[in-house]
Short mmCIF file of the C-alpha atoms (twelve columns), coordinates in Angstrom:
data_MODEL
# 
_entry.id   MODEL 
# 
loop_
_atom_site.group_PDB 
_atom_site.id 
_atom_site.type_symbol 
_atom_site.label_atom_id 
_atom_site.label_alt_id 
_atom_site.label_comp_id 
_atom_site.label_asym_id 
_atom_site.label_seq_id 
_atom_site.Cartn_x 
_atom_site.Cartn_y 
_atom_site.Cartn_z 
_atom_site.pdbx_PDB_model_num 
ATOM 1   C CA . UNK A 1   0.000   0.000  0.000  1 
ATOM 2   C CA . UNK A 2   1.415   3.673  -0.840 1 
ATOM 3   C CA . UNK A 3   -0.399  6.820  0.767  1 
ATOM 4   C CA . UNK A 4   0.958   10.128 0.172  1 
ATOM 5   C CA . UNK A 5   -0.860  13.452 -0.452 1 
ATOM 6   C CA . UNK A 6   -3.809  14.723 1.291  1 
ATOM 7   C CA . UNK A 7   -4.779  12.633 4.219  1 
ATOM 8   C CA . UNK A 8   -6.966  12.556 7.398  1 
ATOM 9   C CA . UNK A 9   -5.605  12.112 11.037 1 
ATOM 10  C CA . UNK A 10  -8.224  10.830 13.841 1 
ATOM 11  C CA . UNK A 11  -6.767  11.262 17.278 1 
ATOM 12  C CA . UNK A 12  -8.892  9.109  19.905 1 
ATOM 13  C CA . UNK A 13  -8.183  10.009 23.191 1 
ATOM 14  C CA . UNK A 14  -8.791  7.596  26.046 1 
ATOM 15  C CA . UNK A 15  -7.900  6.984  29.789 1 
ATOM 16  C CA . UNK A 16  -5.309  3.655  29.955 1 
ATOM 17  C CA . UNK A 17  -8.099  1.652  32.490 1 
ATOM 18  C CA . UNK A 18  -11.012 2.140  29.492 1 
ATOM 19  C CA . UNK A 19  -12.087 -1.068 28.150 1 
ATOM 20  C CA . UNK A 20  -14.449 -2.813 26.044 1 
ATOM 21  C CA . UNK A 21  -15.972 -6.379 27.059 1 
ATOM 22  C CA . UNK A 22  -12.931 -7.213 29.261 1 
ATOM 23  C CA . UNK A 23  -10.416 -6.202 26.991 1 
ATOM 24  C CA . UNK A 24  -8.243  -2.640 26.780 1 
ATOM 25  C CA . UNK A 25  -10.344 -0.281 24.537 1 
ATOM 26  C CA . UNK A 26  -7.670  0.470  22.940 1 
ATOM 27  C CA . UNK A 27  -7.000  -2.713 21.549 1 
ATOM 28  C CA . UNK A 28  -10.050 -3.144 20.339 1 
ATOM 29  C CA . UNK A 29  -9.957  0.054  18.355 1 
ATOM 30  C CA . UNK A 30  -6.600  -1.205 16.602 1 
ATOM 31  C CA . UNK A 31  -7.912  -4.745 15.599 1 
ATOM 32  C CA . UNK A 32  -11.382 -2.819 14.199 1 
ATOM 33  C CA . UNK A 33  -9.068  -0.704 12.166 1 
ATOM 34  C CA . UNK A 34  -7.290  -3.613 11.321 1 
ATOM 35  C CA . UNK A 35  -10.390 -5.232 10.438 1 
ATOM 36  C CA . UNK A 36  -11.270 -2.133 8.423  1 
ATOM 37  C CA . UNK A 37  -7.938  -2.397 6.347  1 
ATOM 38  C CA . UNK A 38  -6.942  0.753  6.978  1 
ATOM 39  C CA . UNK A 39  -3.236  1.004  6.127  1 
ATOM 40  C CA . UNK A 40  -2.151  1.335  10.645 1 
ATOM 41  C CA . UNK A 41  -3.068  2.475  13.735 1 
ATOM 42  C CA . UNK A 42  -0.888  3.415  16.346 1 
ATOM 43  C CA . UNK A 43  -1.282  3.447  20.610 1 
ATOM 44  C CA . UNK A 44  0.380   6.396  22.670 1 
ATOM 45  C CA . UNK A 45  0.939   5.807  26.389 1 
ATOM 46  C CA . UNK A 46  1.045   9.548  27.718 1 
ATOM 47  C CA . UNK A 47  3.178   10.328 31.088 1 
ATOM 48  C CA . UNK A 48  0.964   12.928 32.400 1 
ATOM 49  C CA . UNK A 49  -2.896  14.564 31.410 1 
ATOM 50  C CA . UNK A 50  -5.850  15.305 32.459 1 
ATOM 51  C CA . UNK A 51  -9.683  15.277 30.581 1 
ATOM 52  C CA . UNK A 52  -12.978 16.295 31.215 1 
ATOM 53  C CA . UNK A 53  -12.751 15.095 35.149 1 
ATOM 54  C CA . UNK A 54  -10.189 17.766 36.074 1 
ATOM 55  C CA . UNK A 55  -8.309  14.940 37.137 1 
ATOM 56  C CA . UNK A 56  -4.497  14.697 36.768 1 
ATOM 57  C CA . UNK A 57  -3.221  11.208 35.835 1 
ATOM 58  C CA . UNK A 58  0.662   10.969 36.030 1 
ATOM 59  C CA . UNK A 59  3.511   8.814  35.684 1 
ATOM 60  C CA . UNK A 60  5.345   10.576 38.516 1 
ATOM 61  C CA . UNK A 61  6.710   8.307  41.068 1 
ATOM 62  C CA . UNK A 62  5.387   9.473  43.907 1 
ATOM 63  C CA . UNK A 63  1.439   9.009  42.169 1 
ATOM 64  C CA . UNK A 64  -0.329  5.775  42.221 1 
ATOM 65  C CA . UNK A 65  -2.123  6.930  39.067 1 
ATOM 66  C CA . UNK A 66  -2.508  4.151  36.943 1 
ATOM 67  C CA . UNK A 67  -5.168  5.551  34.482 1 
ATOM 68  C CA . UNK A 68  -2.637  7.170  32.237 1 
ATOM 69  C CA . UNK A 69  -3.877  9.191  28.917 1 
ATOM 70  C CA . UNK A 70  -3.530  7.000  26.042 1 
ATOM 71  C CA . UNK A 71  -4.119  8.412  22.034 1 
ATOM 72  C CA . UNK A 72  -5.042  6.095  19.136 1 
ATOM 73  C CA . UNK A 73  -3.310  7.605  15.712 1 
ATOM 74  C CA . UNK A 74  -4.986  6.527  12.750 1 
ATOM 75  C CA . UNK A 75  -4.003  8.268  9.169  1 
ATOM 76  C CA . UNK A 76  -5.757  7.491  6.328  1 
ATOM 77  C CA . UNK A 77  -7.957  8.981  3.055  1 
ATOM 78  C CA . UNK A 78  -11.086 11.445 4.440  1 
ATOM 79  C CA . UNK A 79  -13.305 8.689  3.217  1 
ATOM 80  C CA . UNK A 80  -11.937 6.354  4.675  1 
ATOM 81  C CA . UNK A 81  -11.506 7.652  8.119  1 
ATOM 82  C CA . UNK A 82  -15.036 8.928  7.696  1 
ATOM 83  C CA . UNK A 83  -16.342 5.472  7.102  1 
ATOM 84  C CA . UNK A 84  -14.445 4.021  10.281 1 
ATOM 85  C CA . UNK A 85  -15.768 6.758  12.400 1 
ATOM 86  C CA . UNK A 86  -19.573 4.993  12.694 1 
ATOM 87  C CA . UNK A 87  -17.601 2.255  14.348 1 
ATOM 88  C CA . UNK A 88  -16.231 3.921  17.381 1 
ATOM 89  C CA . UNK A 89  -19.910 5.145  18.656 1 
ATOM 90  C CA . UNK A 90  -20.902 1.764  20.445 1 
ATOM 91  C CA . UNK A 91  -17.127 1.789  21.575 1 
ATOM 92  C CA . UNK A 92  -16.570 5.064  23.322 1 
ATOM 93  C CA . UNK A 93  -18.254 6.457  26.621 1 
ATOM 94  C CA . UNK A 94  -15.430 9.491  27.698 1 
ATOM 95  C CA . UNK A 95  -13.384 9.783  25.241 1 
ATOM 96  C CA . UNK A 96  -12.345 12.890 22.462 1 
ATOM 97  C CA . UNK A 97  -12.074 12.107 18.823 1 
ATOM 98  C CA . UNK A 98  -10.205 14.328 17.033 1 
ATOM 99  C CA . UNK A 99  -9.784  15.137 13.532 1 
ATOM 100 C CA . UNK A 100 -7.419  17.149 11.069 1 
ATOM 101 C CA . UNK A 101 -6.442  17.272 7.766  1 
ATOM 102 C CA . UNK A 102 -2.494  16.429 7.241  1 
ATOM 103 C CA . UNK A 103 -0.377  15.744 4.183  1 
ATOM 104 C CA . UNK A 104 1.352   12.038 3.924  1 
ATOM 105 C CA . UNK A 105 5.085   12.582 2.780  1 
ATOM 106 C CA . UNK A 106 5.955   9.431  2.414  1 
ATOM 107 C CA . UNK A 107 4.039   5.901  3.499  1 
ATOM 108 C CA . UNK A 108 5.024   2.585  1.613  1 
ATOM 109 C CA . UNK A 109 4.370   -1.062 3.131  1 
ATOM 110 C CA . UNK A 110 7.420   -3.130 3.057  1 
ATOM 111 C CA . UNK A 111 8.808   -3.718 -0.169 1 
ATOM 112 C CA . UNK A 112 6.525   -0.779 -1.892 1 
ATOM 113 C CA . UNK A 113 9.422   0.387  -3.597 1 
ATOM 114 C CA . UNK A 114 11.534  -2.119 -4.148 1 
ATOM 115 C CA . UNK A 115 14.225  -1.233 -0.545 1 
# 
């Protein structure tokens, strides 16, 4: 797969301890994007944040905070990312979906081009 050019980036932004039937929410939002075949989906593990609880969740070592902020980077076509979007309603409770408009500079699976 090659994507470059005009793309779409959805940011999901959950709390580490989220989870859907028994399994890290997170998770399950990679393997439906898998699922999807959109071209990868990354999980951030943030040290320090806070949401719409006012509540600060850090990695410092003096907090027992273990609900850490935790972002779900998916980059894809507009269509495409708008087409994956109906699948995150039944998933997310507290949670912030964001999305922008980027430019792909490069993105080739293995062997694309031949390196």
């Amino acid at each position: 797969m090659k994507l470059t050019g005009r793309a779409q980036r959805l940011t999901i932004l959950i709390g580490e301890n989220d989870s859907w039937r028994h399994k890290p929410l997170s998770a399950e939002i990679v393997h439906r994007a898998h699922a999807a075949g959109l071209p990868g989906a990354s999980v951030f593990r943030g040290i320090e944040g806070f949401g719409a609880s006012s509540m600060i969740h850090t990695q410092r070592l003096l907090s027992l905070s273990e609900d850490l902020p935790v972002a779900v980077v998916i980059i894809d076509s507009h269509e495409r990312i708008q087409a994956f979007l109906g699948q995150l309603d039944e998933l997310l409770v507290e949670a912030l979906v964001v999305l922008d408009d980027c430019e792909v500079i490069r993105y080739t699976a293995e062997g694309g081009d031949g390196q």
